Amino acid sequence: MTMMQFLDSNFHGMFFILIYVLLFLSSVLELGSASTPSQLQLEANAIINSGWWNLSSSDSHHICSLNHGIHCNVVGSVIGIKYQCSEGRIQLATLNLSVFKNLESFEVTHCSLHGTIPPEIGNLLKLTHLDFCYNSLSGNLSKLTIFDLSYNSLEGKIPPTIGNLSKLFHLDLSHNSFHGEIPPTIGNLSNLTYLHLSFNTLQGEIPPTIGNLTQLWSLVISNNYIEGFIPFELSFLRNLVFVNLSYNKINGTLFLSLSNLRNLKNLDISHNLLTGPLKPFSVQDFPSLESLNLSYNNLIGLPLLLNAYKVDLSFNNLKGPIPDGLNPYVLKGNKGVCSDILHVQTEYQFQPCLVRHKKLTQSQNRLIIILSVTIFLIMIFSKLLFLRHNRTVVKNKDARLTKISKNGDLFCIWNYDGSIAYEDIITATEDFDLKYCIGTGAYGCVYRAQLPSGKIVAVKKLHGFDATHRHIVKLHGFCLHKRIMFLIYEYMEKGSLFSVLYDDMEAMEFDWKRRVNTMKGIAHALSYLHHDCVPPIVHRDISACNVLLNSNWEPTVSDFGISRFLNLDSSNRTIVAGTIGYIAPELAYTMVVNEKCDVYSFGVVALETLMGKHPKDILSSLQSTSTICEILDQRLPHPTVSVLQDIVVVAIVAFACLNPNPCSRPTMKCISQCFLTRLTPFNIPLHHISLQQLRSRELTHYLKL
């Protein structure tokens, strides 16, 4: 072979070798002293000495090729660390971060990482990506462009200095314990596209400076204590696609702040205190809208047209006939909504539409005028009769009060003629004039009232009436008398969950879908008691006997006989109370009651509902190797694909609630939110899922518990 033939046959290989050499030299020139042998050795020693990896000193020259989540540049300097956990807990302090001068990406997730965030992170000038999610860190924030500290134990207020992170475009501080107000300086993050602050205890109003975040496309501040109006400046964020402000205390009207958000696809402002009219949704206003949830507010009126694929306007104060084409389900819980369709009236408890929106004839108009005049005259005549009768009542009232007091308590007269008691109180307080006010509490003002008999009483006028949660049994009335005391509740046709599960006929009618919906309803009720009531209420006796089912198999939590308010300034110590088999184990030695006691009881009831019997064997041996298929109620047919996912989710939630460590149990708010979230379907067959897998940290994190 001649020299020319040799060069010609190897030309392509030599060409690529030359290109590689040039790239290598350019990298060396660019990195300079950062890639010296001593620098590389320092990085290797830091990785070996951290104890995170099972490495020895002999591996120091092969750090970049060991495929341990360590990424290097062409000269061997570490530019990325992605730690894969095995077992145990690790600390950031054991890894000397100060030596990684070229580090660009640092990820340590789902590792039970604890301790504080080392200040050396602030000196990593090339670091652009940091991810510490699903750990137990505490400490301060750092300067980054992608900043994710979700699912940790960070406390305190969000520092105003966060506004100095001018390059930040992704900020996730969700599922921590931040409190206080959202700092107005957050408006300085002009590059921000993703802001997630949910599941904290943030208070105050949304700062108007949020209108500066013109690049923002996702805004999530749900599950906090945010109050006040939605700032008008929010309408400046025309790139917004996803907005979730649910589970807060936001009030005021709605749509003035959202009128320009034409790219909006998902809007959730449910479980707030919104008031005012519900402006009609139209294609012109929100052409991209796909999902709308405004449930559990105080909105009035009715929409004329909705183009959203998924709508929920339930539990407001909407009135009027159901618009054409709108599913009645989305308007349930609105007592003013009416329908002329019989099965819709029955299923959703809507009233019939008595007033028709039709053009009236001349004779009909004449009839209406005559009836109106007649009714007016009758009202005047009735008023005159009432005034005459009232004077007689005033003369004889003292005598009657004395007579009735002989048969029982003086205030038993309220049980016989409530109008007399009402008139007495209104007269004695001059319609609750402030000059009679002697105190103010969390639920109302207390007034001094002197009754006609001369007796002086204290009257508490409540600030308002909040409707009971739909999954908490409703109290219709009560009677207090020295001979008898009784309460009047709504009637639940199916009786208790216990009686249904232990009756073979009813248990078979209580199918998988109904059982899953029962657990969801109980979770929502307990979330309401723990997180929406002030102060929080702990039930203390959640059991199958205290869950009642109506004729539609909808659950309600009942029997609040041993419930108590949680006092944040008290140890909340108490005697052990509740039903044997449902009581959280820590009560036996701490005697401290908190909401996690209800969480444990909920876990027992959830398993009992799936199994059809009390899970005492599983509770006594949490090391069982059985599959979920083996423990399900055998009286029911095998679950269908449509409900299979929900059954697995309930089982995962149940075992998370039964964690022996109360601090590791999820909150009922997290559980309630989990049941409202659409999850990616599981690909594992039911008979392959063991109880051990259901307790795994991976599945718990999958549900964000």
XYZ file of C-alpha atoms in Angstrom:
705
model
C 0.000 0.000 0.000
C 1.420 3.399 -0.971
C 1.505 6.341 1.423
C -1.239 8.075 -0.575
C -3.466 5.011 -0.352
C -2.893 4.819 3.414
C -3.744 8.486 3.930
C -6.796 8.188 1.718
C -8.198 5.104 3.537
C -7.708 6.634 6.989
C -8.674 10.187 6.145
C -12.034 10.141 7.866
C -10.703 8.608 11.072
C -7.814 11.061 11.280
C -10.199 13.935 10.602
C -12.369 13.091 13.630
C -9.285 12.580 15.813
C -8.129 16.055 14.829
C -11.510 17.570 15.670
C -11.490 15.863 19.092
C -7.983 17.190 19.854
C -9.054 20.713 18.957
C -12.120 20.483 21.182
C -10.026 19.131 24.019
C -7.516 21.979 23.720
C -10.265 24.581 23.593
C -11.834 23.126 26.753
C -8.495 23.216 28.526
C -7.997 26.850 27.573
C -11.526 27.728 28.717
C -11.407 25.927 32.053
C -7.874 26.996 32.904
C -6.828 26.388 36.450
C -10.191 24.799 37.280
C -9.066 21.609 35.557
C -5.627 21.206 37.075
C -4.769 17.747 38.457
C -4.879 19.072 42.032
C -8.389 20.470 41.478
C -9.631 17.172 40.024
C -8.088 15.292 42.950
C -9.862 17.594 45.416
C -13.206 16.869 43.740
C -12.566 13.114 43.732
C -11.522 13.129 47.407
C -14.644 15.130 48.353
C -16.886 12.546 46.669
C -15.075 9.597 48.274
C -14.929 11.166 51.773
C -18.603 12.166 51.780
C -19.632 8.568 52.423
C -22.576 8.946 50.046
C -21.098 6.460 47.610
C -19.511 3.101 48.336
C -16.106 4.085 46.939
C -12.491 3.653 47.958
C -9.407 5.762 47.361
C -8.497 3.540 44.396
C -11.564 4.890 42.565
C -10.327 8.491 42.626
C -9.070 8.364 39.038
C -12.323 6.889 37.711
C -14.952 9.082 39.390
C -16.356 10.296 36.071
C -16.687 6.814 34.593
C -18.346 4.994 37.490
C -21.872 6.040 36.484
C -22.839 7.015 40.035
C -24.802 10.084 38.950
C -21.592 12.096 38.634
C -21.170 14.021 35.379
C -17.912 15.600 34.272
C -16.755 17.845 31.479
C -14.169 16.752 28.908
C -11.242 17.437 31.254
C -12.704 15.470 34.165
C -14.064 18.281 36.354
C -17.426 17.543 38.021
C -20.262 19.627 36.533
C -23.274 17.609 37.702
C -24.229 15.533 40.754
C -27.446 13.514 40.839
C -27.468 11.386 43.972
C -29.421 8.113 43.934
C -30.512 7.078 47.423
C -30.219 3.585 48.832
C -31.046 3.426 52.539
C -30.591 5.577 55.598
C -30.338 9.337 55.892
C -27.589 11.621 54.668
C -26.398 15.128 55.468
C -25.301 17.792 53.034
C -22.525 18.826 55.386
C -20.549 15.633 54.675
C -20.045 16.666 51.034
C -17.485 19.471 50.711
C -19.291 21.542 48.097
C -16.716 24.333 48.104
C -14.333 22.343 45.890
C -16.781 21.902 42.990
C -15.969 25.157 41.197
C -17.594 24.054 37.928
C -20.772 22.488 39.362
C -23.791 23.394 37.244
C -26.444 20.917 38.395
C -27.028 19.424 41.874
C -29.952 17.030 42.558
C -30.583 15.110 45.792
C -34.240 14.033 45.995
C -36.311 11.493 47.984
C -33.322 10.841 50.253
C -34.508 11.783 53.757
C -31.934 14.552 53.472
C -31.773 16.468 56.740
C -29.838 19.220 58.385
C -29.357 22.729 57.027
C -28.518 23.964 53.556
C -24.767 24.738 53.628
C -23.860 28.349 52.817
C -21.144 27.084 50.418
C -23.890 26.612 47.828
C -23.954 30.382 47.449
C -20.338 30.321 46.236
C -21.022 27.916 43.362
C -21.151 30.623 40.710
C -21.905 28.246 37.834
C -24.753 26.437 39.603
C -28.013 26.904 37.676
C -30.072 23.853 38.706
C -30.741 22.778 42.312
C -33.344 20.202 43.333
C -33.791 19.139 46.981
C -37.458 18.108 46.801
C -38.941 15.371 49.067
C -36.459 15.781 51.920
C -36.493 17.168 55.456
C -34.203 20.158 55.096
C -34.310 23.372 57.047
C -32.372 26.537 56.403
C -32.154 29.505 54.072
C -32.719 30.080 50.402
C -29.951 30.279 47.801
C -29.347 32.121 44.563
C -30.469 29.978 41.620
C -32.440 29.932 38.383
C -34.364 26.687 39.062
C -35.250 26.559 42.740
C -37.230 23.578 44.093
C -37.420 23.086 47.866
C -40.828 21.421 47.927
C -41.783 18.726 50.468
C -39.353 19.766 53.207
C -39.679 21.238 56.698
C -38.679 24.811 55.953
C -40.179 27.249 58.448
C -40.409 30.968 58.981
C -41.278 33.677 56.512
C -40.275 33.779 52.879
C -37.407 36.309 53.023
C -37.834 39.571 51.087
C -34.364 38.987 49.671
C -35.881 36.383 47.382
C -36.578 39.337 45.126
C -32.842 39.580 44.470
C -32.853 36.316 42.500
C -33.285 38.142 39.231
C -32.461 35.093 37.069
C -34.995 32.814 38.736
C -37.588 31.343 36.371
C -38.808 28.316 38.401
C -39.719 28.679 42.090
C -41.329 25.852 44.077
C -41.613 26.266 47.871
C -44.722 24.102 48.249
C -45.437 21.600 51.049
C -43.379 23.347 53.714
C -44.260 25.391 56.793
C -43.732 28.925 55.536
C -45.969 31.495 57.198
C -46.531 35.223 57.029
C -47.228 37.205 53.891
C -45.967 36.655 50.380
C -43.192 39.277 50.133
C -43.969 42.076 47.630
C -40.393 41.742 46.387
C -41.462 38.576 44.597
C -42.602 40.970 41.888
C -38.928 41.584 41.080
C -38.605 38.082 39.586
C -39.466 39.293 36.107
C -38.204 36.072 34.457
C -40.397 33.786 36.559
C -42.569 31.362 34.580
C -43.553 28.895 37.359
C -44.553 29.873 40.909
C -45.747 27.197 43.350
C -46.355 28.182 47.010
C -49.155 25.753 47.919
C -49.575 23.752 51.146
C -47.971 26.257 53.513
C -49.594 28.575 56.068
C -49.125 31.813 54.152
C -51.389 34.679 55.185
C -52.284 38.175 54.035
C -53.172 39.200 50.510
C -51.630 38.386 47.152
C -49.272 41.336 46.607
C -50.187 43.635 43.679
C -46.552 43.429 42.549
C -47.384 40.001 41.151
C -48.539 41.935 38.104
C -44.844 42.396 37.223
C -44.402 38.669 36.513
C -45.436 39.027 32.895
C -43.696 35.782 31.869
C -45.641 33.684 34.386
C -47.684 30.810 32.939
C -48.378 28.749 36.115
C -49.491 30.246 39.438
C -50.331 27.903 42.344
C -50.950 29.347 45.842
C -53.579 26.838 47.002
C -54.067 25.441 50.521
C -52.934 28.460 52.505
C -54.702 31.226 54.445
C -54.546 33.895 51.762
C -57.299 36.493 52.150
C -58.459 39.743 50.592
C -59.299 40.398 46.967
C -57.701 38.895 43.885
C -55.477 41.805 42.796
C -56.503 43.577 39.611
C -52.840 43.423 38.570
C -53.289 39.700 37.953
C -54.996 40.625 34.695
C -51.609 41.875 33.435
C -50.286 38.298 33.297
C -51.561 37.457 29.845
C -49.338 34.373 29.550
C -51.085 32.613 32.434
C -52.314 29.142 31.511
C -52.790 27.510 34.936
C -54.122 29.288 38.065
C -54.922 27.509 41.347
C -55.885 29.658 44.354
C -58.164 27.067 45.998
C -58.545 26.411 49.730
C -57.859 29.950 50.940
C -59.956 32.811 52.329
C -60.056 34.988 49.233
C -63.115 37.239 49.062
C -64.511 39.942 46.842
C -65.739 39.684 43.278
C -64.104 37.557 40.671
C -63.790 38.482 37.067
C -62.425 42.023 37.036
C -59.032 40.518 37.896
C -59.214 37.854 35.198
C -60.715 39.690 32.258
C -57.544 39.747 30.124
C -56.376 36.166 30.684
C -57.353 34.899 27.258
C -54.773 32.055 27.344
C -56.165 30.613 30.572
C -56.851 26.869 30.378
C -57.255 25.810 34.024
C -58.764 27.978 36.764
C -59.414 26.739 40.329
C -60.542 29.214 43.001
C -62.732 26.744 44.887
C -63.175 26.688 48.678
C -62.863 30.443 49.171
C -65.195 33.302 50.127
C -65.868 34.817 46.714
C -69.062 36.875 46.485
C -70.960 38.849 43.911
C -72.491 37.864 40.584
C -71.086 35.114 38.423
C -70.387 36.873 35.148
C -71.286 34.687 32.165
C -68.397 32.684 30.790
C -68.258 32.904 27.036
C -66.022 31.787 24.236
C -65.071 35.393 23.629
C -63.916 35.972 27.237
C -61.911 32.781 27.778
C -61.478 31.002 24.446
C -58.876 28.518 25.776
C -60.607 27.531 29.023
C -60.710 23.770 29.628
C -61.281 23.426 33.375
C -63.133 25.716 35.789
C -63.700 25.107 39.513
C -65.480 27.807 41.518
C -67.203 25.464 43.978
C -67.684 26.221 47.678
C -67.930 30.017 47.440
C -70.752 32.541 47.843
C -71.309 33.461 44.195
C -74.767 34.476 42.999
C -76.539 34.519 39.648
C -76.208 31.871 36.948
C -73.887 31.563 33.951
C -75.467 31.818 30.530
C -72.832 29.951 28.583
C -69.822 27.897 29.585
C -67.319 26.506 27.135
C -65.036 24.777 29.658
C -64.674 21.030 29.286
C -64.782 20.495 33.055
C -66.871 22.804 35.232
C -67.725 22.799 38.955
C -69.988 25.551 40.311
C -71.381 23.485 43.181
C -72.145 24.785 46.662
C -72.594 28.480 45.939
C -75.660 30.720 46.150
C -76.596 30.467 42.486
C -80.263 30.861 41.559
C -82.456 30.263 38.554
C -83.116 27.572 35.976
C -80.311 25.335 34.731
C -78.909 26.769 31.483
C -79.399 24.657 28.384
C -76.583 22.198 27.815
C -75.176 22.461 31.356
C -74.895 19.257 33.395
C -77.012 19.638 36.577
C -74.243 17.882 38.539
C -72.016 20.970 38.369
C -74.702 23.027 40.162
C -75.415 20.692 43.085
C -75.566 22.326 46.489
C -77.037 25.570 45.095
C -80.404 25.733 46.823
C -81.721 28.427 44.484
C -81.221 26.388 41.314
C -84.424 24.979 39.859
C -85.426 22.447 37.223
C -88.654 21.212 35.669
C -87.213 17.755 34.997
C -88.484 15.385 37.687
C -85.469 13.060 37.951
C -83.122 16.088 38.131
C -85.212 17.536 40.975
C -85.052 14.230 42.846
C -81.376 13.457 42.273
C -79.974 16.912 43.048
C -82.713 18.183 45.367
C -83.524 21.131 43.095
C -86.815 22.964 43.415
C -89.262 23.134 40.477
C -89.153 26.325 38.431
C -92.476 27.921 39.369
C -91.872 31.123 37.430
C -91.733 30.734 33.641
C -89.822 33.152 31.499
C -92.571 33.598 28.924
C -94.267 36.641 27.486
C -97.471 37.317 29.430
C -100.786 38.030 27.723
C -102.806 41.152 28.484
C -105.302 39.187 30.594
C -102.456 37.625 32.573
C -100.990 41.052 33.282
C -104.397 42.262 34.497
C -104.728 39.227 36.760
C -101.280 39.830 38.271
C -102.172 43.452 39.068
C -105.443 42.416 40.748
C -103.696 39.721 42.809
C -100.945 42.126 43.855
C -103.440 44.726 45.105
C -105.430 42.048 46.934
C -102.322 40.671 48.645
C -101.282 44.188 49.642
C -104.657 44.876 51.278
C -104.549 41.522 53.091
C -101.086 42.348 54.461
C -102.292 45.715 55.815
C -105.307 44.102 57.465
C -103.135 41.342 58.990
C -100.709 43.915 60.347
C -103.514 45.782 62.123
C -104.741 42.543 63.697
C -101.207 41.688 64.795
C -100.672 45.061 66.482
C -103.932 44.704 68.379
C -103.046 41.162 69.485
C -99.517 42.232 70.437
C -100.787 44.799 72.946
C -102.789 42.039 74.662
C -99.710 39.795 74.712
C -97.583 42.476 76.382
C -100.146 42.928 79.154
C -100.294 39.234 80.019
C -96.694 38.248 79.287
C -95.349 38.597 82.830
C -98.146 36.413 84.196
C -97.505 33.794 81.549
C -93.770 33.761 82.226
C -94.386 33.106 85.920
C -96.798 30.282 85.145
C -94.472 28.515 82.715
C -91.468 28.828 85.025
C -93.235 26.568 87.514
C -93.089 23.676 85.048
C -89.457 23.994 84.109
C -86.755 26.471 83.277
C -87.863 30.012 82.476
C -86.456 29.784 78.979
C -88.560 26.753 78.121
C -91.036 29.360 76.826
C -88.773 29.484 73.755
C -89.761 25.915 72.995
C -93.426 26.879 72.850
C -93.487 30.325 71.263
C -90.177 31.315 69.713
C -91.595 34.604 68.446
C -92.154 35.867 71.994
C -88.530 35.212 72.957
C -87.311 36.830 69.730
C -89.406 39.950 70.291
C -88.217 40.193 73.889
C -84.554 40.082 72.900
C -84.983 42.550 70.020
C -86.817 44.986 72.320
C -84.392 44.599 75.225
C -81.332 45.240 73.034
C -83.016 47.787 70.739
C -82.258 45.541 67.790
C -78.762 44.735 69.063
C -77.618 48.314 69.525
C -73.880 48.580 70.242
C -74.528 50.286 73.580
C -75.710 46.884 74.908
C -72.632 45.023 73.634
C -70.518 43.702 76.523
C -67.998 41.581 74.623
C -66.915 40.138 71.305
C -65.792 36.562 70.600
C -64.606 34.577 67.620
C -68.136 33.614 66.632
C -70.190 36.652 67.636
C -70.919 39.579 69.971
C -72.406 39.282 73.473
C -75.189 41.676 74.515
C -76.791 42.489 77.883
C -80.576 42.084 77.762
C -83.185 42.665 80.480
C -86.351 40.653 79.809
C -89.867 41.904 80.699
C -89.776 39.670 83.776
C -86.796 41.652 85.066
C -84.331 38.800 84.515
C -81.003 39.919 82.997
C -79.390 37.559 80.494
C -76.373 37.537 78.174
C -77.276 37.024 74.511
C -74.670 35.962 71.962
C -75.482 37.069 68.447
C -73.520 34.989 65.952
C -71.620 36.754 63.199
C -73.262 34.613 60.565
C -74.398 31.134 59.689
C -71.924 28.832 57.979
C -73.480 25.816 56.341
C -72.237 22.554 57.743
C -69.920 20.561 55.533
C -71.913 18.214 53.317
C -70.170 15.164 54.803
C -70.831 16.130 58.440
C -74.207 15.140 59.860
C -76.531 18.138 60.122
C -78.015 19.244 63.440
C -81.589 20.414 62.841
C -82.354 21.508 66.400
C -82.117 20.871 70.139
C -84.106 21.085 73.334
C -82.797 21.945 76.824
C -85.240 21.251 79.656
C -84.815 20.101 83.219
C -86.937 17.016 82.440
C -85.282 16.061 79.138
C -82.590 17.126 76.691
C -82.435 16.000 73.075
C -80.821 16.749 69.713
C -82.496 16.520 66.300
C -80.301 15.314 63.414
C -80.935 14.579 59.756
C -82.022 11.001 59.158
C -79.520 8.703 57.394
C -81.461 5.850 55.788
C -78.641 3.295 55.424
C -77.480 3.577 59.001
C -73.842 3.254 60.034
C -70.953 2.056 57.901
C -70.448 -0.680 60.500
C -73.975 -2.054 60.061
C -73.621 -2.039 56.267
C -70.238 -3.828 56.243
C -71.409 -6.547 58.608
C -74.668 -7.280 56.789
C -73.965 -9.575 53.816
C -76.852 -8.310 51.706
C -76.072 -4.632 52.192
C -72.317 -5.226 51.930
C -72.794 -6.666 48.439
C -74.894 -3.649 47.466
C -72.152 -1.427 48.887
C -69.964 -1.867 45.804
C -66.365 -0.731 45.202
C -67.280 2.641 43.722
C -69.529 3.453 46.673
C -66.845 2.365 49.131
C -64.230 4.567 47.470
C -66.609 7.541 47.437
C -67.351 6.951 51.124
C -63.677 7.238 52.031
C -63.301 10.346 49.902
C -66.263 11.962 51.652
C -64.899 11.167 55.128
C -61.504 12.586 54.109
C -63.087 15.845 52.923
C -65.082 16.133 56.171
C -62.024 15.612 58.388
C -60.001 18.043 56.269
C -62.748 20.599 56.893
C -62.640 19.991 60.667
C -58.837 20.079 60.883
C -57.966 22.866 58.458
C -61.020 25.014 57.720
C -62.454 25.420 61.227
C -61.008 28.011 63.611
C -59.920 26.697 66.035
C -59.372 23.223 64.516
C -61.656 20.409 65.699
C -60.425 16.901 66.469
C -63.218 14.318 66.334
C -61.394 11.723 68.533
C -63.804 8.888 67.711
C -63.656 8.172 63.993
C -64.921 4.616 63.566
C -67.194 2.596 61.305
C -70.024 3.145 63.794
C -69.722 6.935 63.562
C -69.897 7.128 59.776
C -73.499 7.253 58.552
C -74.811 6.644 55.023
C -77.910 8.137 53.459
C -80.175 6.598 50.819
C -77.702 7.600 48.080
C -74.781 5.986 49.952
C -73.294 9.405 50.697
C -71.332 9.440 53.982
C -71.453 11.833 56.903
C -69.304 11.941 60.027
C -71.419 11.879 63.193
C -71.238 11.658 67.010
C -69.153 14.625 68.143
C -69.706 13.802 71.806
C -65.993 13.646 72.718
C -64.686 16.058 70.080
C -62.590 18.965 71.216
C -61.085 22.176 69.888
C -57.321 22.253 69.451
C -55.724 25.019 71.496
C -52.477 26.090 69.852
C -51.280 27.545 73.172
C -51.928 24.367 75.144
C -50.434 20.881 75.375
C -53.913 19.443 74.565
C -53.436 16.602 77.035
C -56.456 14.407 77.613
C -57.549 11.033 78.847
C -57.688 8.217 76.320
C -61.086 8.259 74.630
C -62.559 6.689 71.535
C -63.457 3.256 70.219
C -61.126 0.322 70.877
C -59.416 -0.726 67.659
C -59.432 2.763 66.157
C -57.411 4.710 68.743
C -53.965 5.950 67.700
C -51.261 4.018 69.611
C -49.364 7.114 70.798
C -52.329 8.197 72.951
C -51.512 5.350 75.334
C -48.229 6.942 76.403
C -48.358 10.637 75.418
C -51.987 11.457 76.318
C -51.701 14.327 73.815
C -54.534 14.670 71.330
C -54.016 16.246 67.911
C -55.342 15.894 64.389
C -52.969 12.979 63.659
C -55.094 10.851 66.033
C -58.017 11.255 63.619
C -55.679 10.470 60.712
C -54.792 7.094 62.271
C -58.467 6.289 62.883
C -59.259 7.223 59.282
C -56.631 4.717 58.130
C -58.300 1.947 60.127
C -61.748 2.800 58.720
C -60.328 2.941 55.168
C -58.853 -0.553 55.475
C -62.019 -1.835 57.134
C -64.075 -0.521 54.214
C -61.846 -2.266 51.674
C -61.645 -5.530 53.632
C -65.245 -5.677 54.808
C -64.024 -6.345 58.344
C -61.819 -4.764 60.976
C -58.127 -5.006 59.912
C -56.909 -6.129 63.346
C -54.681 -8.885 61.930
C -52.925 -6.458 59.599
C -52.533 -3.852 62.352
C -50.905 -6.402 64.656
C -48.511 -7.618 61.963
C -47.454 -4.835 59.618
C -44.884 -7.183 58.051
C -47.550 -9.165 56.200
C -46.547 -10.378 52.723
C -50.120 -10.654 51.472
C -51.214 -8.901 48.291
C -53.935 -6.300 48.196
C -56.046 -8.692 46.151
C -56.039 -11.189 49.033
C -57.302 -8.763 51.681
C -60.147 -7.159 49.694
C -63.727 -8.028 50.654
C -64.323 -11.382 48.971
C -68.095 -10.889 48.970
C -67.737 -8.425 46.094
C -66.652 -9.291 42.551
C -63.120 -8.436 41.431
C -62.783 -4.662 40.925
C -63.190 -3.414 37.364
C -60.519 -1.376 35.618
C -62.502 1.844 36.129
C -62.310 1.624 39.931
C -59.079 -0.337 40.334
C -56.878 2.757 40.483
C -59.032 4.344 43.206
C -58.889 1.199 45.356
C -55.081 1.162 45.232
C -54.971 4.869 46.124
C -57.262 4.312 49.142
C -55.050 1.426 50.274
C -51.848 3.490 49.953
C -53.476 6.339 51.883
C -54.689 3.928 54.586
C -51.227 2.492 55.238
C -49.688 5.988 55.246
C -52.222 6.970 57.943
C -51.247 3.917 60.044
C -47.601 4.974 60.324
C -46.557 4.405 63.971
C -44.847 7.806 63.945
C -47.619 10.449 63.996
C -45.280 13.043 62.475
C -44.904 10.828 59.392
C -48.637 10.513 58.816
C -50.107 12.773 56.125
C -52.538 15.544 57.026
C -56.182 15.188 56.106
C -55.792 18.184 53.803
C -53.108 16.310 51.842
C -55.324 13.224 51.725
C -58.356 15.237 50.604
C -56.288 16.912 47.884
C -54.890 13.536 46.817
C -58.422 12.229 46.237
C -59.174 15.270 44.066
C -56.086 14.850 41.879
C -56.103 12.898 38.646
C -53.177 10.467 38.796
C -51.250 8.537 36.197
C -52.688 4.982 36.072
C -50.748 2.164 37.704
C -49.358 -0.476 35.366
C -48.995 -3.187 38.044
C -51.741 -5.882 38.177
C -53.709 -5.901 41.417
C -52.639 -9.409 42.409
C -48.977 -8.364 42.115
C -49.212 -5.444 44.574
C -48.140 -6.552 48.040
C -48.964 -4.798 51.279
C -45.269 -4.049 51.683
C -45.318 -2.182 48.368
C -48.312 -0.151 49.508
C -46.239 1.049 52.471
C -43.252 1.997 50.309
C -41.966 5.522 50.323
C -42.083 5.659 46.531
C -45.855 5.145 46.360
C -46.453 7.574 49.219
C -44.426 10.219 47.430
C -46.243 9.356 44.213
C -49.472 10.471 45.882
C -47.670 13.528 47.375
C -48.568 12.506 50.934
